[in-house]
Coordinates of C-alpha atoms in Angstrom, one line a residue:
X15 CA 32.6 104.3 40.0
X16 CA 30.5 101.4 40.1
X17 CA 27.1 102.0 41.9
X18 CA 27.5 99.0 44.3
X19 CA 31.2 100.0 45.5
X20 CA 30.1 104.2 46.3
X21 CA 26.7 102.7 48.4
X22 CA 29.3 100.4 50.3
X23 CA 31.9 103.3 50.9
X24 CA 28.9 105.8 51.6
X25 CA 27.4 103.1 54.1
X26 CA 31.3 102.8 55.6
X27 CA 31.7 106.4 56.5
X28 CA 27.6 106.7 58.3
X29 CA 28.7 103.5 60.0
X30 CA 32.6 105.0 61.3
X31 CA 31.3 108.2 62.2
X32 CA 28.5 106.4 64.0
X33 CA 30.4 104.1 65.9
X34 CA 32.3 107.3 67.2
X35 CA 28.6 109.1 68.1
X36 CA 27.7 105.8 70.2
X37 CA 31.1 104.6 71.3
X38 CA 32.3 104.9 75.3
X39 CA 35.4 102.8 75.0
X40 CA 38.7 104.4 73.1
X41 CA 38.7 100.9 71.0
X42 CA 35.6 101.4 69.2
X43 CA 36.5 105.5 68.9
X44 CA 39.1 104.8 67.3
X45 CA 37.7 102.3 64.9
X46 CA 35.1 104.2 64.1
X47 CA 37.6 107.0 62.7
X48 CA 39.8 103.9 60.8
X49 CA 36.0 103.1 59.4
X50 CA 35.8 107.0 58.5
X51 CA 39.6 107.3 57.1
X52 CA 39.4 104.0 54.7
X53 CA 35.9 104.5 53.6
X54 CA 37.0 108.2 52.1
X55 CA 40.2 107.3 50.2
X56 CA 39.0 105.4 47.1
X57 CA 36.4 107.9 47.0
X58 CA 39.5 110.2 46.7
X59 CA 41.5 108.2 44.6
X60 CA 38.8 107.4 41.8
X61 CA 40.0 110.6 39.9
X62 CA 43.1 108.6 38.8
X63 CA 44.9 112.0 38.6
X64 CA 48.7 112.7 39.6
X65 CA 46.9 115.3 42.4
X66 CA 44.3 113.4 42.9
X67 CA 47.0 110.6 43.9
X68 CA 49.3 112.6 45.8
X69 CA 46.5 114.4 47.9
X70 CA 45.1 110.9 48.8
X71 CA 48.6 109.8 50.0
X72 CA 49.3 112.6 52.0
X73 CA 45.9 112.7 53.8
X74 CA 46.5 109.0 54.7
X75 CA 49.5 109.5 55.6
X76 CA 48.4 112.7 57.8
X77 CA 45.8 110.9 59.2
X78 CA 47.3 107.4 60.0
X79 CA 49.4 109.4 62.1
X80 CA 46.8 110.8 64.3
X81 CA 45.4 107.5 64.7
X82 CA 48.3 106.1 65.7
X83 CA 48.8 109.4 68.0
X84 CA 45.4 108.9 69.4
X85 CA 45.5 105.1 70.6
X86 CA 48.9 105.9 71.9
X87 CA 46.6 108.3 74.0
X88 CA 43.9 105.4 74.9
X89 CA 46.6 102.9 75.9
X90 CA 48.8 105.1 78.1
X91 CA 45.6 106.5 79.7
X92 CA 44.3 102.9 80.4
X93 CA 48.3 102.1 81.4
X94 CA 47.8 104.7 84.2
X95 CA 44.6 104.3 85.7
X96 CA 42.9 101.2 84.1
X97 CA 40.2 102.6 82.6
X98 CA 39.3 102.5 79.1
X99 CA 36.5 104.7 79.1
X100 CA 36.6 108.2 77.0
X101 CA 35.2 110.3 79.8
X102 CA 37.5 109.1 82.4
X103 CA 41.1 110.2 81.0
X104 CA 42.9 111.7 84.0
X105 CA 46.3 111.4 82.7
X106 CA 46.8 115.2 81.6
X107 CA 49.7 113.9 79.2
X108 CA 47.3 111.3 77.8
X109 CA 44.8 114.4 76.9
X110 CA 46.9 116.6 75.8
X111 CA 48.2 113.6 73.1
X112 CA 44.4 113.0 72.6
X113 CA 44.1 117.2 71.8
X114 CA 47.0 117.0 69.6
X115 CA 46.4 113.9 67.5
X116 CA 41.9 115.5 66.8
X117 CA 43.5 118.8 66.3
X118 CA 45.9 117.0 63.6
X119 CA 42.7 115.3 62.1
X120 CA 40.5 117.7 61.5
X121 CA 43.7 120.3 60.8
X122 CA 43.8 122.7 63.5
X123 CA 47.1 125.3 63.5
X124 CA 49.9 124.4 63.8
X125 CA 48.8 120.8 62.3
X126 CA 46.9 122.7 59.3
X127 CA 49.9 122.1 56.5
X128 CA 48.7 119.0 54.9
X129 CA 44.6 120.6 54.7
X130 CA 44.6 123.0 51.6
X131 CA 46.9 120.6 49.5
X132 CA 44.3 117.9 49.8
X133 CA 41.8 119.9 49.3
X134 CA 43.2 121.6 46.0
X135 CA 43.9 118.1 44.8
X136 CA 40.9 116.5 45.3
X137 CA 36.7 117.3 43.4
X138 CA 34.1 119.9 44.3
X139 CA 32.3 116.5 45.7
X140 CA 34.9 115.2 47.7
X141 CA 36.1 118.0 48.7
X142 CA 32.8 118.8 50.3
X143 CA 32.8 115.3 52.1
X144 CA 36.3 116.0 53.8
X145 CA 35.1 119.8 54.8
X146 CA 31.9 118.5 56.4
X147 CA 30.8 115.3 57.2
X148 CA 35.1 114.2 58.2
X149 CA 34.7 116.8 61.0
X150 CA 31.8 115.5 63.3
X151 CA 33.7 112.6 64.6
X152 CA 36.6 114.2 65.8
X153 CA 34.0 116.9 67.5
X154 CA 31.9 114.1 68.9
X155 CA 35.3 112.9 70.9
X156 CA 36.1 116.6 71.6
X157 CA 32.8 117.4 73.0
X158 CA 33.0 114.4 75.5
X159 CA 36.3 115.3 76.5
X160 CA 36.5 119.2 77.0
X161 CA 36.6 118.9 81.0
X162 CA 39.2 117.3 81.0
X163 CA 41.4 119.6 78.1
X164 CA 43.8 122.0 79.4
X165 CA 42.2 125.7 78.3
X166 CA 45.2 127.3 78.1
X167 CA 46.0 125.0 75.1
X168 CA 43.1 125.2 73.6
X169 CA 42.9 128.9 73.4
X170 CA 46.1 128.8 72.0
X171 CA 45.2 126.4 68.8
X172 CA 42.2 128.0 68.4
X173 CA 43.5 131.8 68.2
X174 CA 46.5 130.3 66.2
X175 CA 44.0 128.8 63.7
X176 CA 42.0 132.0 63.1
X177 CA 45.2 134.4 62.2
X178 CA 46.5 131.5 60.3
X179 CA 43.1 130.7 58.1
X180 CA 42.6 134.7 57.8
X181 CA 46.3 135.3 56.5
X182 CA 46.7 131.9 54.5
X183 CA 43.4 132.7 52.2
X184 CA 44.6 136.4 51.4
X185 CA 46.5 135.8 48.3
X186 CA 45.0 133.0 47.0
X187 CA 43.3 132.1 43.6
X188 CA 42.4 128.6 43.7
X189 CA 38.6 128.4 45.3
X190 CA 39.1 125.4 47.0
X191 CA 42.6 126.5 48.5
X192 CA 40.3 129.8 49.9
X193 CA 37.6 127.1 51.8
X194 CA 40.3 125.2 53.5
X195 CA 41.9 128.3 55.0
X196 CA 38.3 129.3 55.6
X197 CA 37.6 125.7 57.6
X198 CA 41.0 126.5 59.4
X199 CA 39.7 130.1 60.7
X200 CA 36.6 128.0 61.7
X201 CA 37.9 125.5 63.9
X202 CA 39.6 127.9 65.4
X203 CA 36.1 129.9 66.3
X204 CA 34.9 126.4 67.3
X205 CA 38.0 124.9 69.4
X206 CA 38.3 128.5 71.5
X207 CA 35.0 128.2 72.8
X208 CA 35.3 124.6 73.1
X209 CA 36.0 124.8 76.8
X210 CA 33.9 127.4 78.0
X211 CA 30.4 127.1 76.2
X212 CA 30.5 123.7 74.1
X213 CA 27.0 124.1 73.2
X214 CA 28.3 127.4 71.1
X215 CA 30.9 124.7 69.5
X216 CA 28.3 122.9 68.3
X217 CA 26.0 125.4 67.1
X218 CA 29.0 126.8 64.9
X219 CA 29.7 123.4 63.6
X220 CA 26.1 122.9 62.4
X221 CA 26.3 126.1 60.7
X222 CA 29.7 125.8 59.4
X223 CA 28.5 122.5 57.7
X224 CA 25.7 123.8 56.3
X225 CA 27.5 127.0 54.7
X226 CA 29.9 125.1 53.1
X227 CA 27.1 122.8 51.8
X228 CA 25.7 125.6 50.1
X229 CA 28.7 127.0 48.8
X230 CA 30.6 123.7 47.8
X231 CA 27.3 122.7 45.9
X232 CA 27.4 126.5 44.4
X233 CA 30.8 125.9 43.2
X234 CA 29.4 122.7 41.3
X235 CA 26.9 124.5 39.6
X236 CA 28.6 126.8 38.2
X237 CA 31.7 124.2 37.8
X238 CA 34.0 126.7 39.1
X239 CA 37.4 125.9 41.0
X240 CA 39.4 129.4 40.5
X241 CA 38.1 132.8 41.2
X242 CA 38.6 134.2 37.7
X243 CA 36.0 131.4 36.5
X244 CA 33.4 132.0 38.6
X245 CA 33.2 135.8 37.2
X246 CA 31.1 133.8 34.2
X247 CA 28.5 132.8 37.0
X248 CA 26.5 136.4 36.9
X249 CA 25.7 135.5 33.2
X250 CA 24.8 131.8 33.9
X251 CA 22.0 132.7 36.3
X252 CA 22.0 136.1 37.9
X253 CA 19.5 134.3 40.8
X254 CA 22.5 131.6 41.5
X255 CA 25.4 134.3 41.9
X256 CA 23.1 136.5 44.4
X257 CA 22.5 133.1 46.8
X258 CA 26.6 132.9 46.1
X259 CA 27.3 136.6 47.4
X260 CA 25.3 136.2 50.0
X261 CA 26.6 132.8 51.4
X262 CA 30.1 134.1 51.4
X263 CA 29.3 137.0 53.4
X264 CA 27.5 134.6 55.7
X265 CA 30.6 132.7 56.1
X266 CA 32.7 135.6 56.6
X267 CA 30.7 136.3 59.6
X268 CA 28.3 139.4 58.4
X269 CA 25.3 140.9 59.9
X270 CA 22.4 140.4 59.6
X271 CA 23.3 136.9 57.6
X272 CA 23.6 133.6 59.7
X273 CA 27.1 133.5 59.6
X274 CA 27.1 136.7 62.3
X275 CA 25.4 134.4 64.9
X276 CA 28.2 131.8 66.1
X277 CA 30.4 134.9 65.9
X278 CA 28.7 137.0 67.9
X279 CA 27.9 134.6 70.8
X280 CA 31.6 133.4 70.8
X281 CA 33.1 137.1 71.3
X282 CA 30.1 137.5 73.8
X283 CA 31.0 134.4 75.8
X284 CA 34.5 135.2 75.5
X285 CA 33.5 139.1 77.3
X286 CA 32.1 137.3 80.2
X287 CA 35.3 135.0 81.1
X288 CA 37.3 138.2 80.8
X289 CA 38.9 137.1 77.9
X290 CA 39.0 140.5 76.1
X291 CA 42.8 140.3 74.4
X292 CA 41.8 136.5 72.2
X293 CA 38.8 138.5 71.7
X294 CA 39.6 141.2 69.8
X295 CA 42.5 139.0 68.0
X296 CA 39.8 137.1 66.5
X297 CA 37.5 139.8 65.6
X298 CA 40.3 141.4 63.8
X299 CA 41.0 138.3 62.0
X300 CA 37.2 137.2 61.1
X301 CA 38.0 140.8 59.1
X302 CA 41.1 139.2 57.3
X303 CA 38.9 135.8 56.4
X304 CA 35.9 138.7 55.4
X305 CA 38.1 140.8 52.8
X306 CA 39.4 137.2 51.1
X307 CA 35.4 136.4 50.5
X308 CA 34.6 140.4 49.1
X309 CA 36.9 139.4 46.8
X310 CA 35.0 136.1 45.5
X311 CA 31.9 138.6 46.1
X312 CA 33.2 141.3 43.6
X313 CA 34.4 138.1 41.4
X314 CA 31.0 136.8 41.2
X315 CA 29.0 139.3 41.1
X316 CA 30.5 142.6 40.2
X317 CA 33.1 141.6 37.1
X318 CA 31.9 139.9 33.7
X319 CA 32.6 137.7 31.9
X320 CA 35.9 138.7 29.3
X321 CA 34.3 136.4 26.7
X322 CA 30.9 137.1 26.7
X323 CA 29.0 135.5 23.9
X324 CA 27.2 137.5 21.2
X325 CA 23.7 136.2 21.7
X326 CA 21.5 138.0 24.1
X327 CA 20.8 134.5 26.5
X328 CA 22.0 131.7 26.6
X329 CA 20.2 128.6 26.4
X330 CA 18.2 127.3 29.5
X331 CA 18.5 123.9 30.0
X332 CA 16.4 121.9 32.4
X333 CA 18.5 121.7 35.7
X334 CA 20.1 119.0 36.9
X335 CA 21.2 119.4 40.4
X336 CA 19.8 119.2 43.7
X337 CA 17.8 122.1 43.6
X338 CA 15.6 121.3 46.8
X339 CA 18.9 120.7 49.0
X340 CA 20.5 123.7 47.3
X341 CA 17.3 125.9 48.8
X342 CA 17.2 124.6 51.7
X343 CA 21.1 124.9 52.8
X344 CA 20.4 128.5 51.4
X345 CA 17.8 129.7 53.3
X346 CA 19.4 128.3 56.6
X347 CA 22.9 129.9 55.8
X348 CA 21.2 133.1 55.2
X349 CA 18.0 133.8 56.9
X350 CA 19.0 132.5 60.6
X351 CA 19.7 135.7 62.3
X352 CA 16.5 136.5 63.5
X353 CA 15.8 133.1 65.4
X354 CA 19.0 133.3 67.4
X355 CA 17.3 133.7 71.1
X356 CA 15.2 130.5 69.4
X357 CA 18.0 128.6 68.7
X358 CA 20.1 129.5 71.9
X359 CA 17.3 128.5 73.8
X360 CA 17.1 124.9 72.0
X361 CA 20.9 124.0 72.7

C-alpha cells in the first residue's frame, strides 16, 4: 500500500476514535465511529483475497448496521426529551437500542456471529487493529453511559459472552478463530462489571489490549496462523515461545500472571453485590477459555517440529520486528500481579 494512503487511513482512525474520546453530542459520537469504520476497510481490503473480500463486506455490513441502530438511538432520545447530549438519555428504550447497537459493534453475545469470520479472513496486522484499538470507542460511549444501562441486561450479555467465547474456542484450529472467541469471553468480563465498578472495565480493557498486543505480534513472529504451525516456534527461538506460554496463560486468567488481576477483582466485586450465581458461571467458564490456551501452550512449547531440519541451528538472522514494543507489552502482560493494590489505587 502506498505509504501516503496507510499514514492518511492511520491518521483517520486516531482522529474517529478521538472524536468519540472528546465528543458530548450523539452527532459527533457517531461520526467519530463512521471515521473509525471507513478508515479500517481498505486497510482490510488491501489483501485482494476472496476472504479477505468477504470478511471486509460482512464487517461493513455488521457494522453499518450498528450505526444506523445507534443514531436511531440519538434521534429517538432527542425526539423525547430534546436533548442531544450522551449523558442525558432518559429514554430507557433509547438506551437499551444504544446497548444493543455497541454490543453489536464490538461483538458482544448474542451479536458475536459476524466476529471470528472477520477475523479468520483478515492478517495477523489487521487483525490486531480490529481486536484492539476498534474497541476503545465503543467503551468510551459505554463508560459515559452505564448509569443510565439497565443491569439486568447487561449481566445478561456479559455472562452470555463468557460461556459463548469459552465454548466457541474449544475445538478450534485456526489461531485467529481461538483470539476472537477469546475477545468475546473478554467483553463479557468487561460488560458484567460495567455497571457496578466501571473503573474495573477499564482496567480489563487496558490489559486486554495489551495481551493481545503481545500475542498478535507473537503470532507475526513466528508467522503462525494455525496451531499445528506454531509447534515450529520452540525451534525458532526457544526465548520467543517461553514469552508465548506465558502470555497465553496470562490471558486465560492465571496466577500469578497479569491476566489473574482483572479476574480476580471482577469475581471480588461481583461477591460484594451478592452476585454469587454470575459469579461462579464465569469462573467456571474462564476454565473453558483456560484449557483452549493449554492447548496452544502444549503446541508451542511442548510438541516439535515433525520436519525438523538436519543441522544442529539454524541460521540467526538480524531481527526485524519491533523488538522494544514486543518487550515492553511482555513485561506488562506478565509481571503485573504484584502492583495490583498500586494500580487499584491509581484508577
Amino acid at each position: 500500500m502506498n505509504p501516503t494512503v496507510l499514514t492518511i487511513l492511520i491518521s483517520s482512525l486516531g482522529l474517529g476514535t478521538t472524536l468519540t474520546f472528546i465528543g458530548s453530542h450523539w452527532l459527533l459520537v457517531w461520526m467519530g465511529l463512521e471515521i473509525n469504520t471507513l478508515a479500517i476497510i481498505p486497510l482490510m481490503i488491501r489483501q485482494h483475497h476472496p476472504r479477505a473480500v468477504e470478511a471486509t463486506t460482512k464487517y461493513f455490513i455488521t457494522q453499518a448496521t450498528a450505526s444506523a441502530l445507534l443514531l436511531f438511538a440519538g434521534i429517538t432520545n432527542a425526539w423525547t426529551s430534546g436533548e442531544w447530549s450522551l449523558t442525558e438519555m432518559i429514554n430507557p428504550a433509547s438506551a437499551t437500542l444504544a446497548l444493543t447497537a455497541l454490543a453489536l459493534k464490538i461483538g458482544l453475545a448474542p451479536l458475536h456471529f459476524w466476529l471470528p469470520e472477520v477475523l479468520q479472513g483478515l492478517d495477523l496486522t489487521t487483525g490486531l487493529i480490529l481486536s484492539s484499538w476498534q474497541k476503545l470507542a465503543p467503551f468510551a460511549i459505554l463508560l459515559q453511559l452505564y448509569p443510565l444501562l439497565n443491569p439486568n441486561l447487561l449481566l445478561s450479555l456479559g455472562i452470555l459472552s463468557t460461556i459463548i467465547g469459552g465454548w466457541g474456542g474449544l475445538n478450534q484450529t485456526q489461531l485467529r478463530k481461538i483470539l476472537a472467541y477469546s475477545s468475546i469471553a473478554n467483553l463479557g468480563w468487561m460488560i458484567t462489571i460495567l455497571h457496578y465498578a466501571p473503573n474495573l472495565t477499564l482496567l480489563n480493557l487496558i490489559l486486554y489490549i495489551i495481551m493481545t498486543l503481545t500475542t498478535f505480534l507473537l503470532f507475526k513472529i513466528f508467522n503462525s496462523t494455525k496451531i499445528n504451525s506454531i509447534a515450529s516456534s520452540s525451534t525458532k527461538s526457544p526465548l520467543l515461545s517461553i514469552i508465548t506460554l506465558l502470555t497465553l496463560l496470562s490471558l486465560g486468567g492465571l496466577p500469578p500472571l497479569s491476566g489473574f488481576m482483572p479476574k480476580w477483582l471482577i469475581l471480588q466485586e461481583l461477591t460484594k453485590q451478592s452476585l454469587f450465581i454470575p459469579a461462579t458461571i464465569m469462573a467456571l467458564m474462564a476454565l473453558l477459555s483456560l484449557f483452549f490456551y493449554l492447548r496452544l501452550c502444549y503446541a508451542t512449547t511442548l510438541t516439535m517440529n515433525p520436519n525438523p531440519t538436519n543441522m544442529l541451528s539454524s541460521w540467526r538472522t538480524k531481527p526485524n520486528h519491533p523488538t522494544l514494543i514486543l518487550l515492553t507489552s511482555a513485561t506488562l502482560s506478565i509481571l503485573l500481579l504484584p502492583l495490583t493494590p498500586t494500580i487499584f489505587t491509581l484508577i
